[in-house]
Amino acid sequence: MDNSFHKRMLDLAEQAYRKGLYTYSAFLNEGEISDVLQMEREIDAVGFTLFGGREHSIRQIVRFGSAEQMGYEEAWPIRCIRTDPVNARFAEELTHRDYLGALMHLGMEREMVGDILIRGKTAYLFCLEKMADYIVSNLTQVRHTGVKPVLTEELPEEVSPVMEEVSVLVSGERLDALIAHLTNLSRSETVELFRQKMIFVNGRCCENNSGVPKAGDIISVRGHGKFRYMGPERETKKGKLRVRVAWYR
């Protein structure tokens, strides 16, 4: 764990405990979220919650403090911005990377922006509340496409996770076998992902490629997506195992 990150999280937890006020981090990536979960014993006295603006967000903010301790509830400092092309007929097929690049071009730091969801030619951007007006006022173009961003006061149905259930045949109920099949990678390439700390199970970094997933585990493979392991269905006559998973889309 990075020492400066560890110290920053401890400082936020201490401020919340000492002042009786909620404190918030910026948006954290999966590795940083895993680090926070590993600090649970150190920050348990003040309590903490993770949220990214919608259920099952990949990038999330950590909030230190709880309603029981503070005596009040407080809205998360996260806003959602809907972005549509000015002229949908001539709009390009824009990607997550395109939108992120446009935001970085505005001088924003990555930690200011959460998940970016693409739904057809519409994008939904989650950001820190303090950056929302700036984005709405200045994000006018993504690649060669003119765009018009607006704040959404209530989350539309489109940003809810879409679950796509699939049934797959694997050699055994091991994480590396399952991930290799789902990502179309070789077993050695999958093992390398574990070594590079790019696999997360229930938010925690997992380096044990021979681990056995449990039904209900949420498994994230950085760069490839996230899915819920639903468990085995049946074993074939040839000893293969048919299991079911649900991808988050």
XYZ file of C-alpha atoms in Angstrom:
249
model
C 0.000 0.000 0.000
C 1.285 3.455 -0.885
C 2.353 5.265 2.303
C 1.002 8.657 1.234
C -2.400 7.144 0.405
C -2.466 5.293 3.732
C -1.662 8.497 5.620
C -4.280 10.495 3.695
C -7.028 8.004 4.548
C -6.002 7.944 8.220
C -6.048 11.756 8.292
C -9.586 11.852 6.876
C -10.757 9.247 9.385
C -9.183 11.163 12.274
C -10.784 14.449 11.184
C -14.221 12.819 11.059
C -13.739 11.271 14.504
C -12.329 14.427 16.115
C -14.698 17.000 14.566
C -17.855 14.930 14.380
C -18.231 15.771 10.691
C -18.302 13.556 7.619
C -15.129 13.580 5.549
C -14.782 12.367 1.972
C -12.035 11.183 -0.329
C -11.939 11.837 -4.050
C -12.905 8.988 -6.398
C -10.798 5.891 -5.773
C -9.844 3.210 -8.255
C -10.240 -0.495 -7.520
C -6.752 -0.863 -6.084
C -7.274 2.047 -3.696
C -10.683 0.716 -2.659
C -9.013 -2.601 -1.863
C -6.440 -0.736 0.254
C -9.211 1.009 2.222
C -10.887 -2.340 2.930
C -7.559 -3.669 4.207
C -7.420 -0.716 6.642
C -10.762 -1.687 8.180
C -9.355 -2.369 11.647
C -7.483 0.942 11.711
C -10.523 3.040 10.781
C -13.288 0.944 12.346
C -13.748 3.396 15.240
C -15.131 6.101 12.966
C -16.804 3.833 10.423
C -16.737 4.228 6.663
C -18.900 3.675 3.591
C -18.059 3.395 -0.106
C -20.296 4.764 -2.879
C -19.850 5.938 -6.442
C -23.192 7.478 -7.332
C -25.003 4.268 -8.289
C -25.114 0.659 -7.191
C -22.031 -1.384 -8.108
C -19.928 1.582 -9.227
C -16.347 0.720 -10.143
C -14.843 4.025 -9.012
C -16.074 5.059 -5.565
C -15.646 7.646 -2.826
C -15.012 6.673 0.773
C -16.976 8.567 3.426
C -15.772 8.486 7.018
C -18.430 8.710 9.700
C -21.915 7.289 10.155
C -25.351 8.672 10.944
C -25.257 6.872 14.309
C -22.027 8.620 15.295
C -22.668 12.017 13.733
C -26.341 12.271 14.653
C -27.383 13.341 11.158
C -27.368 12.151 7.567
C -25.727 13.965 4.680
C -26.022 13.693 0.901
C -23.009 12.371 -0.971
C -21.047 15.074 -2.867
C -21.517 13.269 -6.182
C -23.365 14.544 -9.236
C -24.414 12.846 -12.457
C -24.170 14.674 -15.777
C -26.001 13.515 -18.883
C -24.246 14.336 -22.139
C -25.921 14.154 -25.543
C -24.571 15.073 -28.983
C -25.693 18.430 -30.336
C -26.574 16.696 -33.593
C -27.200 12.994 -33.064
C -27.339 12.304 -36.798
C -23.697 13.252 -37.348
C -22.342 12.175 -33.949
C -19.410 9.771 -33.720
C -19.560 6.509 -31.785
C -17.831 7.849 -28.692
C -16.202 5.629 -26.074
C -15.372 5.835 -22.383
C -11.812 6.757 -23.353
C -13.037 9.593 -25.594
C -15.046 11.205 -22.789
C -12.266 10.729 -20.264
C -9.777 12.302 -22.667
C -12.050 15.306 -23.190
C -12.377 15.802 -19.419
C -8.620 15.535 -18.883
C -8.163 18.083 -21.699
C -10.188 20.506 -19.559
C -7.456 20.213 -16.913
C -9.345 17.889 -14.589
C -7.597 15.274 -12.478
C -8.722 11.656 -12.826
C -9.783 11.468 -9.175
C -12.461 14.115 -9.803
C -14.400 11.795 -12.122
C -16.128 8.532 -11.292
C -17.728 6.030 -13.662
C -18.520 7.038 -17.237
C -21.416 5.063 -18.708
C -22.170 4.975 -22.426
C -25.751 4.281 -23.432
C -26.012 4.558 -27.210
C -25.015 8.130 -28.078
C -25.717 9.366 -24.558
C -23.102 9.358 -21.798
C -23.599 9.635 -18.044
C -20.648 11.066 -16.136
C -20.317 10.849 -12.351
C -18.156 13.564 -10.804
C -17.442 15.370 -7.566
C -20.134 17.937 -6.813
C -17.631 20.811 -6.833
C -16.683 20.025 -10.448
C -20.201 19.597 -11.855
C -20.856 23.203 -12.909
C -17.413 23.465 -14.469
C -18.020 20.382 -16.607
C -21.481 21.545 -17.689
C -20.077 24.942 -18.697
C -16.922 23.757 -20.452
C -17.459 20.301 -21.922
C -18.613 21.293 -25.405
C -16.812 18.765 -27.598
C -15.705 15.142 -27.424
C -13.380 14.243 -30.283
C -15.075 15.937 -33.260
C -18.601 15.758 -31.841
C -20.299 18.751 -30.244
C -22.003 17.795 -26.979
C -24.451 19.399 -24.551
C -24.093 18.306 -20.898
C -26.840 18.816 -18.313
C -27.082 17.900 -14.630
C -29.541 15.133 -13.788
C -31.318 15.686 -10.491
C -32.518 12.091 -10.276
C -30.700 9.080 -11.633
C -32.435 7.779 -14.745
C -33.175 4.111 -15.270
C -30.419 3.986 -17.906
C -27.644 4.179 -15.303
C -28.872 1.145 -13.385
C -26.586 -1.866 -13.872
C -27.741 -4.220 -16.609
C -27.141 -7.866 -15.736
C -26.387 -10.263 -18.572
C -26.478 -13.857 -17.363
C -24.450 -16.443 -19.233
C -23.696 -20.128 -18.728
C -20.106 -21.244 -19.381
C -18.219 -24.533 -19.367
C -14.962 -24.530 -17.385
C -12.377 -27.152 -16.468
C -12.806 -26.536 -12.743
C -14.238 -24.176 -10.151
C -11.095 -22.035 -9.895
C -10.773 -18.308 -10.346
C -8.094 -18.524 -13.042
C -10.055 -21.075 -15.093
C -13.224 -19.015 -14.852
C -11.584 -15.684 -15.695
C -9.544 -17.174 -18.550
C -12.719 -18.490 -20.173
C -14.727 -15.292 -19.692
C -11.975 -12.960 -20.949
C -10.735 -15.213 -23.771
C -7.240 -15.145 -22.278
C -4.859 -18.054 -21.866
C -4.336 -19.518 -18.401
C -0.809 -18.007 -18.252
C -2.125 -14.570 -19.272
C -4.769 -14.831 -16.562
C -2.211 -15.795 -13.926
C -0.233 -12.701 -14.918
C -3.297 -10.545 -14.162
C -3.281 -11.938 -10.633
C 0.426 -11.143 -10.314
C -0.193 -7.595 -11.505
C -2.947 -7.170 -8.882
C -5.675 -6.608 -11.464
C -8.207 -9.077 -10.042
C -10.610 -8.025 -7.297
C -13.070 -10.222 -5.407
C -15.743 -8.336 -3.430
C -13.627 -5.186 -3.692
C -10.430 -6.752 -2.356
C -7.352 -7.397 -4.466
C -6.907 -11.135 -5.025
C -3.534 -12.707 -5.853
C -4.573 -16.329 -5.317
C -5.334 -17.564 -8.814
C -6.240 -21.058 -7.528
C -8.925 -19.691 -5.214
C -12.450 -21.074 -5.466
C -15.193 -18.449 -5.928
C -18.324 -18.587 -3.822
C -21.825 -18.035 -5.155
C -22.584 -14.322 -4.900
C -18.950 -13.178 -5.195
C -18.475 -10.065 -7.314
C -15.323 -10.422 -9.402
C -13.735 -7.522 -11.245
C -10.999 -7.914 -13.865
C -9.421 -4.559 -14.593
C -9.759 -3.762 -18.275
C -12.237 -6.576 -18.897
C -15.286 -5.851 -16.749
C -17.086 -7.096 -13.675
C -19.379 -10.052 -13.044
C -21.210 -11.878 -10.252
C -20.458 -15.566 -9.852
C -23.776 -17.400 -9.553
C -22.364 -20.866 -8.838
C -22.204 -24.256 -10.572
C -25.135 -25.685 -12.493
C -24.009 -29.233 -13.228
C -21.033 -31.424 -14.051
C -20.792 -32.950 -17.528
C -20.062 -36.613 -18.265
C -16.530 -35.607 -19.260
C -15.862 -33.976 -15.904
C -16.293 -30.379 -17.034
C -18.271 -27.960 -14.902
C -21.040 -25.724 -16.197
C -21.327 -22.543 -14.128
C -23.422 -19.417 -14.353
C -22.234 -15.816 -14.135
C -23.908 -12.433 -14.568
C -21.943 -9.642 -16.256
C -22.482 -6.030 -15.224
C -23.071 -4.040 -18.415
